[in-house]
PDB file of C-alpha atoms in Angstrom:
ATOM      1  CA  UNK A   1      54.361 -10.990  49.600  1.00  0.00           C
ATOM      2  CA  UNK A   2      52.146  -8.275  47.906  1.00  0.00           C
ATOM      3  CA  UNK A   3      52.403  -4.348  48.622  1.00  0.00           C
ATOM      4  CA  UNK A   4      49.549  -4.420  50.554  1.00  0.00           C
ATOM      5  CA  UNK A   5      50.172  -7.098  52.608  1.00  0.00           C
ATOM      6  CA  UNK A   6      53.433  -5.770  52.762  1.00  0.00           C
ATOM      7  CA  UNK A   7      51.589  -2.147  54.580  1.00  0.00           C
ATOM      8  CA  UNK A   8      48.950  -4.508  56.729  1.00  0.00           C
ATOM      9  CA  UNK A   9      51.983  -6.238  58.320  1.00  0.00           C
ATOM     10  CA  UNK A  10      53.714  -2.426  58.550  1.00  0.00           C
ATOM     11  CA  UNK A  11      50.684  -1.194  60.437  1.00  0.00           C
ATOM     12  CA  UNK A  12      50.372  -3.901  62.657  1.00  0.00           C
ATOM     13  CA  UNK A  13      53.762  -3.535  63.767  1.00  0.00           C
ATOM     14  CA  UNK A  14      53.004  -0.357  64.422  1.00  0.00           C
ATOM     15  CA  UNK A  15      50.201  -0.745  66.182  1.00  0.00           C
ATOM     16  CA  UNK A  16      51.548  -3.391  68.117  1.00  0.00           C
ATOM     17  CA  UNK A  17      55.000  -1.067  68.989  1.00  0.00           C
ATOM     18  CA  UNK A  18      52.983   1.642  70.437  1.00  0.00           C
ATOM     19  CA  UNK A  19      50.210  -0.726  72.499  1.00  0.00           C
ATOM     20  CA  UNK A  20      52.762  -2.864  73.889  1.00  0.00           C
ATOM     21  CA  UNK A  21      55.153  -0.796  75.549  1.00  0.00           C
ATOM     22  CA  UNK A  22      52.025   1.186  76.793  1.00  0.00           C
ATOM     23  CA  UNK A  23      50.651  -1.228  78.774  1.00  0.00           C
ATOM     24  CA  UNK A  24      53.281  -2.675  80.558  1.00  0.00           C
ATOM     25  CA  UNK A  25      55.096   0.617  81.036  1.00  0.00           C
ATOM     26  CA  UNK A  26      51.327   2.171  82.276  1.00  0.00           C
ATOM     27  CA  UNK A  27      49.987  -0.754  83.938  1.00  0.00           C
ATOM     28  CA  UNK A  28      53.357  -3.712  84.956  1.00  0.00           C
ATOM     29  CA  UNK A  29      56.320  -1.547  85.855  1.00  0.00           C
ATOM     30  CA  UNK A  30      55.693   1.893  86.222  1.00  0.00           C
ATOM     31  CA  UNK A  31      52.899   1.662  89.003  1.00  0.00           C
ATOM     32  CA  UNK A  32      55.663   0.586  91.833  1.00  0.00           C
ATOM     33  CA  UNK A  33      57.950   3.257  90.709  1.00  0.00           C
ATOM     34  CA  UNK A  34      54.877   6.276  90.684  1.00  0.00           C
ATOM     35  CA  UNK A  35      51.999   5.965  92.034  1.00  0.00           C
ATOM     36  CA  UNK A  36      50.838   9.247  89.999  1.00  0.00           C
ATOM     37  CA  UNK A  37      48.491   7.890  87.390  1.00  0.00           C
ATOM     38  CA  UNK A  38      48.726  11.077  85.195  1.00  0.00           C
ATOM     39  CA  UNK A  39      52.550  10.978  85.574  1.00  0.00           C
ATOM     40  CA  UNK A  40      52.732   7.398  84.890  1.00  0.00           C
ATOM     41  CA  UNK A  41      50.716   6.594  81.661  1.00  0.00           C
ATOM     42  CA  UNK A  42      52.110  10.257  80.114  1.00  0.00           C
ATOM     43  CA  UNK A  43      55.581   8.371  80.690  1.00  0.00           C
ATOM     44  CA  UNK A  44      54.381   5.351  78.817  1.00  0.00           C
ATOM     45  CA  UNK A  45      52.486   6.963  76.034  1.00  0.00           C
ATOM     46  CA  UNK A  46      55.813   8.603  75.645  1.00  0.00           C
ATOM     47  CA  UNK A  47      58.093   5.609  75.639  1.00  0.00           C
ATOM     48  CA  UNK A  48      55.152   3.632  73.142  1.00  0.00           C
ATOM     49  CA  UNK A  49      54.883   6.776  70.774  1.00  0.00           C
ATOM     50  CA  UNK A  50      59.060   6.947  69.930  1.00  0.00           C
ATOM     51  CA  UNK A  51      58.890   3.315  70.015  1.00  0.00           C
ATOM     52  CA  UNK A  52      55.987   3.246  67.030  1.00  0.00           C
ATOM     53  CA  UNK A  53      58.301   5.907  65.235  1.00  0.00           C
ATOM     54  CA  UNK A  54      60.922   4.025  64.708  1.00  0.00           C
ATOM     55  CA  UNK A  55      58.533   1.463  63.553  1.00  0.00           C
ATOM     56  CA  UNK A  56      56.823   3.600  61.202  1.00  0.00           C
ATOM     57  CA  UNK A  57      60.279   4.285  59.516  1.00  0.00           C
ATOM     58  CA  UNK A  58      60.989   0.705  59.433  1.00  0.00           C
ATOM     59  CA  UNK A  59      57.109  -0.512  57.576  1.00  0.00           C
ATOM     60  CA  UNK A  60      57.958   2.299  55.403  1.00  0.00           C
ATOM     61  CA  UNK A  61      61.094   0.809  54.173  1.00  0.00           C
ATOM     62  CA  UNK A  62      59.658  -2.987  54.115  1.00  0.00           C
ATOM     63  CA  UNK A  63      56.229  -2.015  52.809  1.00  0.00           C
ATOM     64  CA  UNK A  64      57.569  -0.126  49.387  1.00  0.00           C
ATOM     65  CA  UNK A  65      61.157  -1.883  48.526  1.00  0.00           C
ATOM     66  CA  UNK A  66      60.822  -3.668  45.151  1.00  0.00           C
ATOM     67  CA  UNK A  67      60.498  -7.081  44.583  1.00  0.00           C
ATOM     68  CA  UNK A  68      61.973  -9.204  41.920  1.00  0.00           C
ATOM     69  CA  UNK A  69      59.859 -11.333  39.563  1.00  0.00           C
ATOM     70  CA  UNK A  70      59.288 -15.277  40.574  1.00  0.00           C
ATOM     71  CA  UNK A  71      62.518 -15.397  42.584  1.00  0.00           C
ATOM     72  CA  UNK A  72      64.940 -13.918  40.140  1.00  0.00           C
ATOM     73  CA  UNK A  73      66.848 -10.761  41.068  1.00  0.00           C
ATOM     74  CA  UNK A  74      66.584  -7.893  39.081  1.00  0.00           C
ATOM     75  CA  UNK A  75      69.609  -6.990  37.119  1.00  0.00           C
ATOM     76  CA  UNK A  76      70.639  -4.185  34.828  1.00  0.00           C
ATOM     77  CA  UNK A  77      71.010  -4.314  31.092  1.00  0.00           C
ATOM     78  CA  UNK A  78      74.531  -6.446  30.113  1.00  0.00           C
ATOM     79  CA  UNK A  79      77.389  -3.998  29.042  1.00  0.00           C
ATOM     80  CA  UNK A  80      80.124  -4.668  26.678  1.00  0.00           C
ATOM     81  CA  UNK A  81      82.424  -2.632  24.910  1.00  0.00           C
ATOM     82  CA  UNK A  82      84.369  -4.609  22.113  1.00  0.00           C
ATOM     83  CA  UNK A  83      86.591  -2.404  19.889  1.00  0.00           C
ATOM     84  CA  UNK A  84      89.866   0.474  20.385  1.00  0.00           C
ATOM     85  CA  UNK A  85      88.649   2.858  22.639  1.00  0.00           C
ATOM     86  CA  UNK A  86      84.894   2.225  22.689  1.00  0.00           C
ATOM     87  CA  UNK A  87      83.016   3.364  25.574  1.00  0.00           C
ATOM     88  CA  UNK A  88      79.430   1.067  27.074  1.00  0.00           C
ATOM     89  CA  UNK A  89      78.072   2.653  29.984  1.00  0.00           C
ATOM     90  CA  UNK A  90      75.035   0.586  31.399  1.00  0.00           C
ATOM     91  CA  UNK A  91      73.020   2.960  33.642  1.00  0.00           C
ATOM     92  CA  UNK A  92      73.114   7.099  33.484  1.00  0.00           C
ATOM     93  CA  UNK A  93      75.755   9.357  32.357  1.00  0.00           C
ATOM     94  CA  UNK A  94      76.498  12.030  34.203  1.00  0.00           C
ATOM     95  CA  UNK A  95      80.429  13.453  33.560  1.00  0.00           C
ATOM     96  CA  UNK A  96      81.726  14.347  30.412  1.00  0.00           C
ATOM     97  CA  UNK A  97      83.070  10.855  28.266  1.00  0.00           C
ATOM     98  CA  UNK A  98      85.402  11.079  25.732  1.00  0.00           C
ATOM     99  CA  UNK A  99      87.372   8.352  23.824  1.00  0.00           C
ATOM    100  CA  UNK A 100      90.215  10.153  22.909  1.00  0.00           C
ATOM    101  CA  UNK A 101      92.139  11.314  19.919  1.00  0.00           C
ATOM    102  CA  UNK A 102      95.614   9.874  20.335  1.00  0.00           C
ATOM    103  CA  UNK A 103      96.159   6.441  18.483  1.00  0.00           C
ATOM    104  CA  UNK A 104      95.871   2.975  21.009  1.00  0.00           C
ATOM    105  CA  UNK A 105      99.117   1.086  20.240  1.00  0.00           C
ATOM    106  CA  UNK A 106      98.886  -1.995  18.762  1.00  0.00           C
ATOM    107  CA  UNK A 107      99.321  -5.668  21.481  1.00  0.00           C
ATOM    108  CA  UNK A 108     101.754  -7.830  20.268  1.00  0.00           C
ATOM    109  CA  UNK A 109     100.328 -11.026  19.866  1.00  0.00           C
ATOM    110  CA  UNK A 110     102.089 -14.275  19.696  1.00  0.00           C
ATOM    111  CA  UNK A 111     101.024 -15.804  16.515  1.00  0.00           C
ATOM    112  CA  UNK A 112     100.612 -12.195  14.261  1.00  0.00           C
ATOM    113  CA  UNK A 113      97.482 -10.567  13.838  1.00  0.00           C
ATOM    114  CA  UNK A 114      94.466 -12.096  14.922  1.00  0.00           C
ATOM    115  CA  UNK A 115      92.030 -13.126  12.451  1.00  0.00           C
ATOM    116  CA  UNK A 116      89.040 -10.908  11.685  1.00  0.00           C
ATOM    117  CA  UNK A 117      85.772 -11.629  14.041  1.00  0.00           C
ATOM    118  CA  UNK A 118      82.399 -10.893  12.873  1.00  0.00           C
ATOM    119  CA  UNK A 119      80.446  -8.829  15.420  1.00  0.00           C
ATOM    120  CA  UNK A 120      78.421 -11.011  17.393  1.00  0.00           C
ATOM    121  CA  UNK A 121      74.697  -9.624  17.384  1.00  0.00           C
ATOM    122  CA  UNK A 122      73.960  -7.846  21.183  1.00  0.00           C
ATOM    123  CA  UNK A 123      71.309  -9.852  23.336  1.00  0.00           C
ATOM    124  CA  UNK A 124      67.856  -8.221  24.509  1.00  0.00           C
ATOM    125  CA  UNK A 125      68.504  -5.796  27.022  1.00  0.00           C
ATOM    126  CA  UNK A 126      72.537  -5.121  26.310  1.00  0.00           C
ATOM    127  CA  UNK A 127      74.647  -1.850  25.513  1.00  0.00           C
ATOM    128  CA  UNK A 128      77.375  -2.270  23.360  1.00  0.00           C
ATOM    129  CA  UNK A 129      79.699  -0.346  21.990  1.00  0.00           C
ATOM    130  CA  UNK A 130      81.326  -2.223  18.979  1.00  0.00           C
ATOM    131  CA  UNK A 131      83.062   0.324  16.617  1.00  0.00           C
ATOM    132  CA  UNK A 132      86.247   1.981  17.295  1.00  0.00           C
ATOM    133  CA  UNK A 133      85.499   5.541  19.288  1.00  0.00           C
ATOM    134  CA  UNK A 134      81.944   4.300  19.535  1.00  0.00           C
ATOM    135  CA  UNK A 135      79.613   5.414  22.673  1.00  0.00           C
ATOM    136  CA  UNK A 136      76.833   3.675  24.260  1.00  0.00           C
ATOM    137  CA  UNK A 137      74.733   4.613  27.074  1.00  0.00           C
ATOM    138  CA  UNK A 138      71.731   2.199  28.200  1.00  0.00           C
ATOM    139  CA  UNK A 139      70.176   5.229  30.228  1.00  0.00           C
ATOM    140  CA  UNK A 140      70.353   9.235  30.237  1.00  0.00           C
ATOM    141  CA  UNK A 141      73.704  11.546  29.334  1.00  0.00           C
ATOM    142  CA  UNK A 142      73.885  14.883  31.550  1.00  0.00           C
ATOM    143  CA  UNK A 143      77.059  15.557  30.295  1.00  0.00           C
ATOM    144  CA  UNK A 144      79.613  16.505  27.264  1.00  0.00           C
ATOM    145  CA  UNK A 145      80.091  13.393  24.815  1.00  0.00           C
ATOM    146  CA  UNK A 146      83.622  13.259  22.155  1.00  0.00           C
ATOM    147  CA  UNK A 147      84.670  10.831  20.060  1.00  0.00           C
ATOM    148  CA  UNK A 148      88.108  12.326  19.731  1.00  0.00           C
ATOM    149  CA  UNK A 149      87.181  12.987  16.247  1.00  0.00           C
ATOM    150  CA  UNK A 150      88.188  16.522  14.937  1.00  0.00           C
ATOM    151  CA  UNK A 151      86.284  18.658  12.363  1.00  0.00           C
ATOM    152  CA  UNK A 152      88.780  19.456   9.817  1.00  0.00           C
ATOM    153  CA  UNK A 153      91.482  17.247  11.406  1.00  0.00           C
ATOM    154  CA  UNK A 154      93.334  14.172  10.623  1.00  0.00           C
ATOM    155  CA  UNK A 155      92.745  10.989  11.745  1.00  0.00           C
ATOM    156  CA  UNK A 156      95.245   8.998  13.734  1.00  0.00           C
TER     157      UNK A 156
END
């Protein structure tokens, strides 16, 4: 359904939320109860007016939530972070990140060290983070990035 589709159906329900309740408050059920016309259609313009507020908060919501493309959902970018103390963040940064500066011990591993992989190129769309103390961000850092690498220091 398009946008403005999406806003015609909105401001018919609107329309149709305040008219509604109107009438058959102003001219069905209210004229047994008072027999005050002033008093009686002031009660149901009332009732139809926080009726079609609530409905105007509602088409609001359904007229401008995104859509996804052709029926598929929309997904962020994939995130993968591969080596010692790498860091992939997918969306926005906003706290401070830091990948250390103390050695990661080693996994034993049944048959001895595993054999060398070569890195696997990253898809369209993907954050990765594939060298040791490496930081990747698919959006916007607010706050203080560290490797855990030292000016004038030793590495680990």
């Amino acid at each position: 359904m398009g946008r403005n589709l999406r806003w015609a159906v909105a401001g018919l329900a609107t329309a149709a939320a305040f008219a509604v309740p109107v009438w058959l408050c102003g001219a069905v059920v209210l004229p047994s109860l008072l027999k005050d016309a002033a008093i009686r259609w002031s009660l149901a313009t009332a009732l139809g007016a926080a009726l079609a507020s609530l409905t105007v908060l509602w088409g609001q919501g359904f007229a401008t939530r995104g859509q996804g493309t052709a029926g598929q959902t929309r997904s962020g970018p994939s995130v993968q972070a591969t080596a010692g103390r790498a860091v992939a963040i997918g969306g926005n940064n906003s706290g401070p990140l830091s990948t250390g500066d103390a050695p990661v011990p080693a996994q034993p591993t049944a048959g001895g060290p595993a054999p060398a992989q070569p890195p696997v190129p990253p898809a369209p769309n993907t954050v990765s983070a594939s060298g040791e103390r490496s930081i990747a961000i698919g959006g916007n850092n607010t706050g203080p990035l560290s490797t855990g690498d030292q000016p004038g220091g030793t590495r680990p």
